[in-house]
Every structure is written in C-alpha cells, then in structure tokens.
Tab-separated table of C-alpha atoms and ligand atoms in Angstrom:
chain	number	residue	atom	x	y	z
A	1	MET	CA	6.651	-21.744	-13.078
A	2	THR	CA	5.780	-22.042	-9.389
A	3	LEU	CA	7.143	-19.363	-7.090
A	4	LEU	CA	7.137	-18.814	-3.315
A	5	ALA	CA	7.053	-15.159	-2.234
A	6	ILE	CA	7.715	-13.678	1.208
A	7	GLU	CA	6.817	-10.192	2.485
A	8	THR	CA	7.976	-8.890	5.891
A	9	SER	CA	8.707	-5.196	5.273
A	10	CYS	CA	6.513	-3.843	8.080
A	11	ASP	CA	3.919	-5.473	10.333
A	12	GLU	CA	2.429	-8.246	8.181
A	13	THR	CA	4.151	-11.610	7.863
A	14	SER	CA	2.980	-12.946	4.534
A	15	ALA	CA	3.715	-15.795	2.139
A	16	ALA	CA	2.189	-16.652	-1.214
A	17	VAL	CA	2.543	-19.270	-3.894
A	18	VAL	CA	1.906	-18.134	-7.463
A	19	ARG	CA	1.977	-20.047	-10.708
A	20	ASP	CA	1.695	-18.577	-14.209
A	21	GLY	CA	0.061	-15.359	-12.995
A	22	LYS	CA	-2.397	-17.195	-10.748
A	23	VAL	CA	-2.493	-17.166	-6.974
A	24	LEU	CA	-2.331	-20.717	-5.571
A	25	ALA	CA	-2.081	-19.655	-1.935
A	26	SER	CA	-1.884	-16.568	0.219
A	27	THR	CA	-1.314	-16.372	3.964
A	28	VAL	CA	-0.985	-13.220	6.056
A	29	SER	CA	-0.343	-12.989	9.782
A	30	SER	CA	-1.049	-9.458	10.934
A	31	GLN	CA	0.713	-7.878	13.914
A	32	ILE	CA	-1.765	-5.009	14.214
A	33	LYS	CA	-2.960	-6.034	17.680
A	34	LEU	CA	0.610	-6.261	18.974
A	35	HIS	CA	1.509	-2.731	17.853
A	36	ALA	CA	-1.867	-1.144	18.705
A	37	GLU	CA	-0.818	-1.085	22.360
A	38	TYR	CA	2.056	1.275	21.429
A	39	GLY	CA	0.086	3.463	18.999
A	40	GLY	CA	2.311	2.537	16.045
A	41	VAL	CA	4.670	-0.125	14.702
A	42	VAL	CA	7.605	-0.899	17.027
A	43	PRO	CA	10.391	-2.043	14.659
A	44	GLU	CA	12.143	-4.425	17.045
A	45	LEU	CA	8.892	-6.132	18.031
A	46	ALA	CA	7.903	-6.395	14.368
A	47	ALA	CA	11.157	-8.208	13.511
A	48	ARG	CA	10.809	-10.624	16.441
A	49	GLU	CA	7.208	-11.377	15.491
A	50	HIS	CA	8.247	-12.063	11.876
A	51	LEU	CA	10.851	-14.528	13.201
A	52	ARG	CA	8.148	-16.312	15.176
A	53	ASN	CA	5.574	-16.365	12.392
A	54	LEU	CA	7.456	-16.734	9.128
A	55	ILE	CA	7.986	-20.501	9.081
A	56	PRO	CA	4.337	-21.346	10.007
A	57	VAL	CA	3.056	-18.767	7.503
A	58	ALA	CA	5.260	-20.150	4.706
A	59	HIS	CA	4.316	-23.763	5.535
A	60	ALA	CA	0.642	-22.802	5.512
A	61	ALA	CA	1.024	-21.233	2.051
A	62	LEU	CA	2.720	-24.357	0.664
A	63	ALA	CA	0.026	-26.561	2.224
A	64	GLU	CA	-2.768	-24.365	0.824
A	65	ALA	CA	-1.143	-24.586	-2.618
A	66	GLY	CA	-0.815	-28.357	-2.201
A	67	ILE	CA	2.865	-28.419	-3.106
A	68	GLN	CA	6.164	-29.420	-1.523
A	69	ALA	CA	9.093	-26.994	-1.321
A	70	ASN	CA	11.048	-29.072	-3.845
A	71	GLN	CA	8.383	-28.321	-6.477
A	72	LEU	CA	9.225	-24.598	-6.411
A	73	ASP	CA	10.983	-23.075	-9.410
A	74	ALA	CA	11.975	-19.786	-7.760
A	75	VAL	CA	11.771	-17.833	-4.510
A	76	ALA	CA	11.131	-14.099	-4.078
A	77	ALA	CA	11.079	-11.644	-1.186
A	78	THR	CA	10.662	-7.961	-0.495
A	79	GLN	CA	14.125	-6.369	-0.587
A	80	GLY	CA	12.990	-2.857	0.401
A	81	PRO	CA	11.922	-0.297	1.315
A	82	GLY	CA	10.865	-1.143	4.837
A	83	LEU	CA	11.964	-1.579	8.439
A	84	PRO	CA	15.525	-2.967	8.284
A	85	ASN	CA	15.219	-5.766	10.823
A	86	ALA	CA	11.776	-6.753	9.593
A	87	LEU	CA	13.017	-6.937	5.997
A	88	LEU	CA	16.057	-8.960	7.064
A	89	VAL	CA	13.933	-11.776	8.493
A	90	GLY	CA	11.950	-12.460	5.313
A	91	PHE	CA	14.686	-11.643	2.813
A	92	LYS	CA	17.370	-13.829	4.397
A	93	ALA	CA	14.947	-16.700	4.998
A	94	ALA	CA	13.858	-16.580	1.339
A	95	GLN	CA	17.489	-16.539	0.183
A	96	ALA	CA	18.185	-19.542	2.404
A	97	VAL	CA	15.267	-21.464	0.867
A	98	ALA	CA	16.469	-20.586	-2.660
A	99	PHE	CA	20.000	-21.679	-1.747
A	100	ALA	CA	18.830	-24.955	-0.217
A	101	LEU	CA	16.683	-25.755	-3.271
A	102	GLY	CA	19.290	-24.527	-5.772
A	103	LYS	CA	16.646	-22.249	-7.334
A	104	PRO	CA	16.781	-18.621	-8.521
A	105	PHE	CA	15.990	-15.793	-6.146
A	106	VAL	CA	14.245	-12.491	-6.974
A	107	GLY	CA	14.349	-9.390	-4.706
A	108	ILE	CA	11.387	-7.062	-5.125
A	109	ASN	CA	10.749	-3.376	-4.447
A	110	HIS	CA	7.699	-3.201	-2.170
A	111	HIS	CA	6.250	-0.124	-3.905
A	112	GLU	CA	6.702	-1.562	-7.359
A	113	ALA	CA	4.707	-4.556	-6.133
A	114	HIS	CA	1.907	-2.267	-4.868
A	115	LEU	CA	1.983	-0.668	-8.332
A	116	TYR	CA	1.089	-3.960	-10.038
A	117	SER	CA	-1.391	-5.178	-7.420
A	118	PRO	CA	-4.498	-3.710	-9.175
A	119	TRP	CA	-3.904	-6.190	-12.008
A	120	ILE	CA	-3.675	-9.360	-9.936
A	121	SER	CA	-7.360	-10.212	-9.794
A	122	GLY	CA	-10.406	-9.181	-11.766
A	123	GLU	CA	-10.803	-8.564	-15.457
A	124	PRO	CA	-8.850	-8.310	-17.666
A	125	PRO	CA	-6.356	-10.742	-16.124
A	126	ALA	CA	-2.847	-9.542	-15.415
A	127	ALA	CA	-1.502	-10.865	-18.690
A	128	ASP	CA	-3.541	-8.260	-20.580
A	129	PHE	CA	-2.874	-5.153	-18.561
A	130	SER	CA	-0.447	-3.765	-21.142
A	131	LYS	CA	-3.555	-2.709	-23.106
A	132	PHE	CA	-4.180	-0.090	-20.437
A	133	GLN	CA	-0.711	1.410	-20.459
A	134	PRO	CA	0.391	4.059	-20.095
A	135	ASN	CA	-1.548	4.663	-16.882
A	136	ILE	CA	-1.336	6.850	-13.820
A	137	SER	CA	-1.034	4.941	-10.591
A	138	LEU	CA	-1.715	6.227	-7.088
A	139	ILE	CA	0.163	4.319	-4.376
A	140	VAL	CA	-1.168	5.366	-1.027
A	141	SER	CA	-0.174	3.623	2.173
A	142	GLY	CA	0.969	4.175	5.739
A	143	GLY	CA	4.492	5.008	4.650
A	144	HIS	CA	4.117	6.501	1.176
A	145	THR	CA	1.909	8.539	-1.095
A	146	MET	CA	3.025	8.554	-4.714
A	147	ILE	CA	1.804	9.309	-8.203
A	148	VAL	CA	3.527	7.097	-10.756
A	149	LEU	CA	3.395	7.136	-14.548
A	150	VAL	CA	3.468	3.524	-15.730
A	151	GLN	CA	4.660	3.723	-19.325
A	152	SER	CA	4.841	0.015	-20.027
A	153	GLU	CA	5.449	-3.184	-18.120
A	154	LEU	CA	8.279	-2.757	-15.588
A	155	ASN	CA	8.887	0.745	-16.945
A	156	HIS	CA	7.616	3.547	-14.759
A	157	ARG	CA	8.502	6.973	-13.439
A	158	VAL	CA	7.526	8.462	-10.078
A	159	LEU	CA	6.016	11.888	-10.762
A	160	GLY	CA	5.485	12.966	-7.174
A	161	GLY	CA	5.438	11.871	-3.548
A	162	THR	CA	4.815	13.206	-0.108
A	163	ILE	CA	7.221	15.786	1.246
A	164	ASP	CA	6.304	14.931	4.848
A	165	ASP	CA	3.596	12.565	6.169
A	166	ALA	CA	1.961	9.900	4.006
A	167	ALA	CA	-1.833	9.868	3.644
A	168	GLY	CA	-2.141	6.716	5.789
A	169	GLU	CA	0.030	8.330	8.434
A	170	CYS	CA	-2.317	11.326	8.385
A	171	PHE	CA	-5.314	9.022	8.937
A	172	ASP	CA	-3.481	7.214	11.740
A	173	LYS	CA	-2.123	10.306	13.508
A	174	THR	CA	-5.305	12.377	13.339
A	175	GLY	CA	-7.231	9.317	14.533
A	176	LYS	CA	-4.844	9.019	17.476
A	177	LEU	CA	-5.620	12.659	18.358
A	178	MET	CA	-9.299	11.651	18.434
A	179	GLY	CA	-8.484	8.744	20.758
A	180	LEU	CA	-8.853	6.007	18.106
A	181	ALA	CA	-6.685	2.882	18.226
A	182	TYR	CA	-3.804	2.273	15.774
A	183	PRO	CA	-4.144	1.998	12.833
A	184	ALA	CA	-6.947	4.563	12.810
A	185	GLY	CA	-7.487	4.582	9.015
A	186	PRO	CA	-10.084	1.763	8.938
A	187	GLU	CA	-11.894	3.189	12.004
A	188	ILE	CA	-12.063	6.699	10.510
A	189	ASP	CA	-13.467	5.112	7.346
A	190	ARG	CA	-16.155	3.348	9.406
A	191	LEU	CA	-17.095	6.325	11.612
A	192	ALA	CA	-17.083	8.737	8.648
A	193	GLU	CA	-19.929	6.757	7.055
A	194	GLN	CA	-22.304	8.422	9.521
A	195	GLY	CA	-20.556	11.777	9.693
A	196	ASN	CA	-20.920	15.030	7.810
A	197	PRO	CA	-17.887	15.660	5.579
A	198	ALA	CA	-18.730	19.370	5.406
A	199	ALA	CA	-19.007	19.809	9.196
A	200	PHE	CA	-15.476	21.164	9.599
A	201	ASP	CA	-13.266	22.781	7.012
A	202	PHE	CA	-9.710	21.435	7.081
A	203	PRO	CA	-6.904	22.475	4.696
A	204	ARG	CA	-6.288	20.634	1.413
A	205	PRO	CA	-2.472	20.875	1.333
A	206	LEU	CA	-0.804	21.407	-2.081
A	207	LEU	CA	-4.158	20.933	-3.813
A	208	HIS	CA	-3.583	23.969	-6.000
A	209	ASP	CA	0.112	23.352	-6.511
A	210	ALA	CA	0.785	22.422	-10.123
A	211	GLY	CA	3.212	19.612	-9.202
A	212	ASP	CA	2.465	16.026	-8.202
A	213	ASP	CA	3.812	16.206	-4.643
A	214	PHE	CA	1.712	15.806	-1.509
A	215	SER	CA	1.974	17.180	2.030
A	216	PHE	CA	-0.200	16.020	4.903
A	217	SER	CA	1.569	17.243	8.038
A	218	GLY	CA	-0.185	20.646	7.928
A	219	LEU	CA	-3.575	18.948	7.865
A	220	LYS	CA	-2.589	16.847	10.883
A	221	THR	CA	-1.436	19.986	12.742
A	222	SER	CA	-4.655	21.752	11.898
A	223	VAL	CA	-6.663	18.846	13.374
A	224	ARG	CA	-4.419	18.930	16.447
A	225	TYR	CA	-5.140	22.640	17.069
A	226	PHE	CA	-8.825	22.172	16.333
A	227	ILE	CA	-9.115	19.430	18.970
A	228	ARG	CA	-7.000	21.457	21.429
A	229	ASP	CA	-9.408	24.381	21.036
A	230	HIS	CA	-12.572	22.234	21.133
A	231	PRO	CA	-11.750	19.367	23.548
A	232	GLU	CA	-15.451	18.919	24.400
A	233	MET	CA	-15.950	17.520	20.882
A	234	LEU	CA	-14.367	14.241	21.886
A	235	ASP	CA	-17.212	13.627	24.372
A	236	ASP	CA	-19.784	13.734	21.590
A	237	ALA	CA	-19.979	10.603	19.436
A	238	GLN	CA	-21.656	12.421	16.524
A	239	LYS	CA	-19.038	15.186	16.566
A	240	ILE	CA	-16.307	12.520	16.353
A	241	ARG	CA	-18.064	11.002	13.337
A	242	ASP	CA	-18.265	14.477	11.759
A	243	LEU	CA	-14.599	15.054	12.498
A	244	CYS	CA	-13.679	11.718	10.890
A	245	ALA	CA	-15.768	12.519	7.816
A	246	SER	CA	-14.253	16.016	7.509
A	247	VAL	CA	-10.643	14.833	7.845
A	248	GLN	CA	-11.291	11.990	5.412
A	249	ALA	CA	-12.901	14.395	2.920
A	250	ALA	CA	-9.803	16.624	2.982
A	251	ILE	CA	-7.400	13.709	2.407
A	252	VAL	CA	-9.562	12.117	-0.288
A	253	GLU	CA	-10.116	15.373	-2.191
A	254	VAL	CA	-6.373	15.997	-2.435
A	255	LEU	CA	-5.619	12.407	-3.490
A	256	VAL	CA	-8.358	12.256	-6.116
A	257	LYS	CA	-7.891	15.696	-7.669
A	258	LYS	CA	-4.120	15.385	-7.924
A	259	THR	CA	-4.345	11.884	-9.401
A	260	ILE	CA	-6.893	12.984	-12.018
A	261	ARG	CA	-4.840	16.074	-12.862
A	262	ALA	CA	-1.736	13.930	-13.404
A	263	ALA	CA	-3.738	11.554	-15.613
A	264	LYS	CA	-4.986	14.419	-17.767
A	265	ARG	CA	-1.590	16.085	-18.032
A	266	ASN	CA	0.067	12.846	-19.113
A	267	GLY	CA	-2.626	11.943	-21.627
A	268	VAL	CA	-3.318	8.464	-20.218
A	269	ARG	CA	-6.667	6.629	-20.413
A	270	CYS	CA	-6.382	4.538	-17.286
A	271	VAL	CA	-5.949	5.237	-13.570
A	272	THR	CA	-5.049	2.644	-10.933
A	273	ALA	CA	-4.773	2.792	-7.145
A	274	SER	CA	-3.209	0.511	-4.563
A	275	GLY	CA	-1.766	0.485	-1.029
A	276	GLY	CA	-3.534	0.247	2.330
A	277	VAL	CA	-5.411	3.566	2.079
A	278	THR	CA	-7.037	2.304	-1.150
A	279	CYS	CA	-9.263	0.223	1.173
A	280	ASN	CA	-10.919	3.513	2.111
A	281	ARG	CA	-14.507	3.541	0.858
A	282	ALA	CA	-14.678	7.301	0.252
A	283	LEU	CA	-11.451	7.196	-1.767
A	284	ARG	CA	-12.713	4.273	-3.874
A	285	HIS	CA	-16.051	6.003	-4.404
A	286	GLU	CA	-14.613	9.426	-5.273
A	287	LEU	CA	-11.975	7.977	-7.593
A	288	ALA	CA	-14.697	6.007	-9.375
A	289	ARG	CA	-16.867	9.121	-9.751
A	290	ALA	CA	-14.014	11.279	-11.013
A	291	CYS	CA	-12.774	8.654	-13.475
A	292	GLU	CA	-16.279	8.133	-14.826
A	293	ARG	CA	-16.743	11.894	-15.251
A	294	GLU	CA	-13.387	12.267	-17.022
A	295	GLY	CA	-13.653	9.101	-19.117
A	296	PHE	CA	-10.778	7.193	-17.520
A	297	THR	CA	-10.813	3.458	-16.944
A	298	LEU	CA	-10.273	2.875	-13.213
A	299	ARG	CA	-8.612	-0.188	-11.802
A	300	LEU	CA	-8.509	-0.469	-8.007
A	301	ALA	CA	-6.586	-3.186	-6.203
A	302	ASP	CA	-8.859	-5.699	-4.437
A	303	LYS	CA	-9.182	-4.704	-0.794
A	304	ALA	CA	-7.381	-7.884	0.302
A	305	LEU	CA	-4.432	-6.912	-1.903
A	306	CYS	CA	-4.334	-3.220	-0.895
A	307	THR	CA	-2.624	-3.802	2.435
A	308	ASP	CA	0.764	-5.494	2.553
A	309	ASN	CA	0.811	-9.024	1.165
A	310	ALA	CA	3.151	-11.510	-0.479
A	311	VAL	CA	0.846	-12.127	-3.453
A	312	MET	CA	1.862	-8.830	-5.057
A	313	ILE	CA	5.526	-9.684	-4.424
A	314	GLY	CA	5.113	-13.077	-6.103
A	315	ILE	CA	3.184	-11.819	-9.122
A	316	LEU	CA	5.719	-9.067	-9.832
A	317	ALA	CA	8.638	-11.454	-9.218
A	318	GLU	CA	7.222	-13.896	-11.739
A	319	ARG	CA	6.886	-11.172	-14.357
A	320	LYS	CA	10.427	-9.994	-13.694
A	321	PHE	CA	11.610	-13.558	-13.946
A	322	LEU	CA	9.869	-14.060	-17.280
A	323	SER	CA	11.142	-10.676	-18.572
A	324	GLN	CA	14.700	-11.884	-18.026
A	325	VAL	CA	15.436	-9.127	-15.524
A	326	PRO	CA	18.810	-10.136	-14.018
A	327	LEU	CA	18.227	-12.242	-10.915
A	328	LEU	CA	19.915	-11.504	-7.629
A	329	SER	CA	22.886	-13.328	-6.313
A	330	LEU	CA	22.281	-14.961	-2.964
A	331	ASP	CA	24.694	-12.647	-1.142
A	332	GLU	CA	22.636	-9.548	-2.083
A	333	GLU	CA	21.528	-7.440	0.890
A	334	ILE	CA	18.271	-5.745	1.892
A	335	LYS	CA	17.653	-2.142	0.771
A	336	PRO	CA	15.633	-0.484	3.593
A	337	GLY	CA	15.686	2.918	1.879
A	338	TRP	CA	15.104	1.687	-1.677
A	339	VAL	CA	13.328	4.551	-3.408
A	340	LEU	CA	11.166	3.886	-6.449
A	341	THR	CA	12.182	6.325	-9.172
B	401	KG4	O1	-0.023	-0.629	2.508
B	401	KG4	P1	-0.156	-0.775	3.994
B	401	KG4	O2	-0.757	-2.060	4.525
B	401	KG4	O3	1.211	-0.646	4.721
B	401	KG4	C1	2.207	0.235	4.310
B	401	KG4	O4	2.975	-0.133	3.378
B	401	KG4	O5	2.214	1.336	4.914
B	401	KG4	O6	-1.021	0.488	4.516
B	401	KG4	C2	-1.359	0.671	5.871
B	401	KG4	C3	-2.086	2.006	5.995
B	401	KG4	C4	-2.343	2.456	7.426
B	401	KG4	O7	-1.968	3.807	7.563
B	401	KG4	C5	-3.863	2.298	7.573
B	401	KG4	O8	-4.451	3.200	8.484
B	401	KG4	C6	-4.313	2.604	6.159
B	401	KG4	O9	-3.355	1.961	5.336
B	401	KG4	N1	-5.667	2.088	5.898
B	401	KG4	C7	-6.742	2.872	5.702
B	401	KG4	C8	-7.836	2.008	5.529
B	401	KG4	N2	-7.391	0.717	5.614
B	401	KG4	C9	-6.040	0.781	5.842
B	401	KG4	N3	-6.855	4.199	5.664
B	401	KG4	C10	-8.089	4.716	5.440
B	401	KG4	N4	-9.187	3.950	5.276
B	401	KG4	C11	-9.113	2.602	5.314
B	401	KG4	N5	-10.198	1.851	5.144
B	402	ZN	ZN1	2.789	-1.350	1.603
C-alpha cells in the first residue's frame, strides 16, 4: 500500500510517502528560524506557517515519490498531542485529501510514532523488530521525556514521564540563560564537545528515586542561580563550553541511568531511544556505553528521524492499517492533549 502522512504538531511542517515499510519520500520545512526570534515556539505563528507550507511540502513529497495523489491507498496525520491550531492544519488537510480520494484515514499519536522511529531505517528492517520485544524505549524531546515498556507491536505501557520540564526544555531553557539562541539543545551539544563535564556540579534530579519519573525544573533553577551568582562566566567562551558540558552531563546521566534501570527491572534485552534530544551526541555515546556494559541491544533512531517528521507517522500508520486497527471516521477531531498510556 502507498500512504501519504502529514505531521504538523509543533514547528515542523512535514510530509512523507511510505510504501510497504519503505520510505519513498520525506519533506520537512522547519520553522526554527521564525520562532528563534521569540525564544520559543509561538503557537499562532506556527499554525499560520503550517498553512503556508503544507501544500508545497505535500506536493514535494508526492513529486519525490514519483506518484500522483490518486495512486495513494490511505492518508495519515498526527492527531495529537501537540499545539491545537498547528495540529488542526495538518489533520484537517489530511482528512480532506482522504475524503476527496475516497481513501481510508489514520490518525496517529505523535509519541507512539516517536516510539517506532528507531526501527524505520537500519538493520534489522522494521518488519523484524518484534524479535527485539519486549524493549524499553526512551522518548526524549522538547515536550516530553518518557520511559515506555514496549511489550509487543502496538502494545506498550508508559512507565514514567516528567513531572515538570522535559529534557529538551531543560536544554533549551538553560541555554537561553547562557544567551544561546532557541532551540539551544543542538548548540549546547556542539559547545559541550570542547567543555569539561566535571567543571560544575549540577543536581541529577530523581536519579536515586526508584520510580521511572523525571524532573528537570530543579536543574534549570540551579543553573539560573549559578549564572546569577557568577555573571562574569558568560564573558568567557571556555567557561560557557564548560557550563554546557556540565549541564549536558547532568541531563544525560539521569536519562541513561534511569533508562538502564528500567530495562533491568523489566527483564528486557533491548533498549531504544527517539525524539529530538536523541540527536545529542553525549546521550547517544553514553547510552551505547551503558548498553554494551549491561549486554543490551541498543537501537537509536537515525538523527534525521529523531526530530519531528512525517516518516514516523506514515510508518506507524501503515502498521496500524495492516493490523486492522479501526480506522478513523472523517469527522474525528484532533486530540491536543492525547496522552500515551
Ligand atoms: O522531537 P522534537 O523535534 O520536538 C518535540 O516533539 O518536542 O525535539 C525538539 C527538542 C528541542 O528541545 C531541541 O533542543 C532538542 O530536541 N534537541 C537537542 C539536540 N537536537 C535537538 N537537544 C540536545 N542535543 C541535541 N543535539
Ligand atoms: Zn516530537
């Protein structure tokens, strides 16, 4: 089957065409520059930008795939969670395309799509990933930080999440305190390469808590007070690199240790990670080291599929379609607060 997928839950307008588990086309138009001026995503601007970009992005995906719209067998879109007006643009447009073509429509949970994104490319191909289940999956993005037990295909249970800020939010907000542009995560990653992660000792929130929940707001506050008390640091490029490395080390240690602990407790053999923060080099490196030490197979989403994209929406939609999950009626609405359970 050939499926068109649309993702507009936050600040990326994305379309993809997938066929039988393979990606025929993927287009992403990022709004990062637009929102950088405001230090974070402005929901109303995001929705307007999706309206402007969606049709060209979808046309480009169809052209890249070399198909006409009437060759599609189904259409999918992110139904939630996400910014309401941003979701509305992609979801309603995708429903309209499905209606016009007389084809089925699939609404997808954005986090569930992140959950399956490590299996989209690489070996073994997605069709074989059931061999690695059950697994523990870390989803770590700008809006969420979750540990999920994936028992079998389309059957998973969220074990823990953040009780305040997400890890990506912590990167972005501490970076803002250092004067870095939004989103600061990639810049902290880059600067930390030449910094000393042991230069400053920041808290590792909930690290020793037995549960699977996270908390990052205390770490952010601690960085805020540290910078308030040592403002001269921000005039010293090496000190900023050390600060980046130290903040990153605190976030990464919590993410890695809690993920590994959950994997051990649940007796799984495989760990996966996805979501924008999974682009972070220190996180990828430390997860790889810990999994090797503990004998877990590690499967990280490709960097291009870590941040928001329609490919993951399409691949999951196709699997849902083939698993006979009931399809949505065309008058179904978006679910901005759709929580993965
Ligand atoms: O998954 P995503 O594209 O959007 C959400 O669903 O939130 O994740 C975006 C987040 C931002 O907070 C961004 O700073 C963070 O991912 N991020 C990174 C890196 N690349 C993106 N954080 C740390 N290191 C990176 N290399
Ligand atoms: Zn996301």
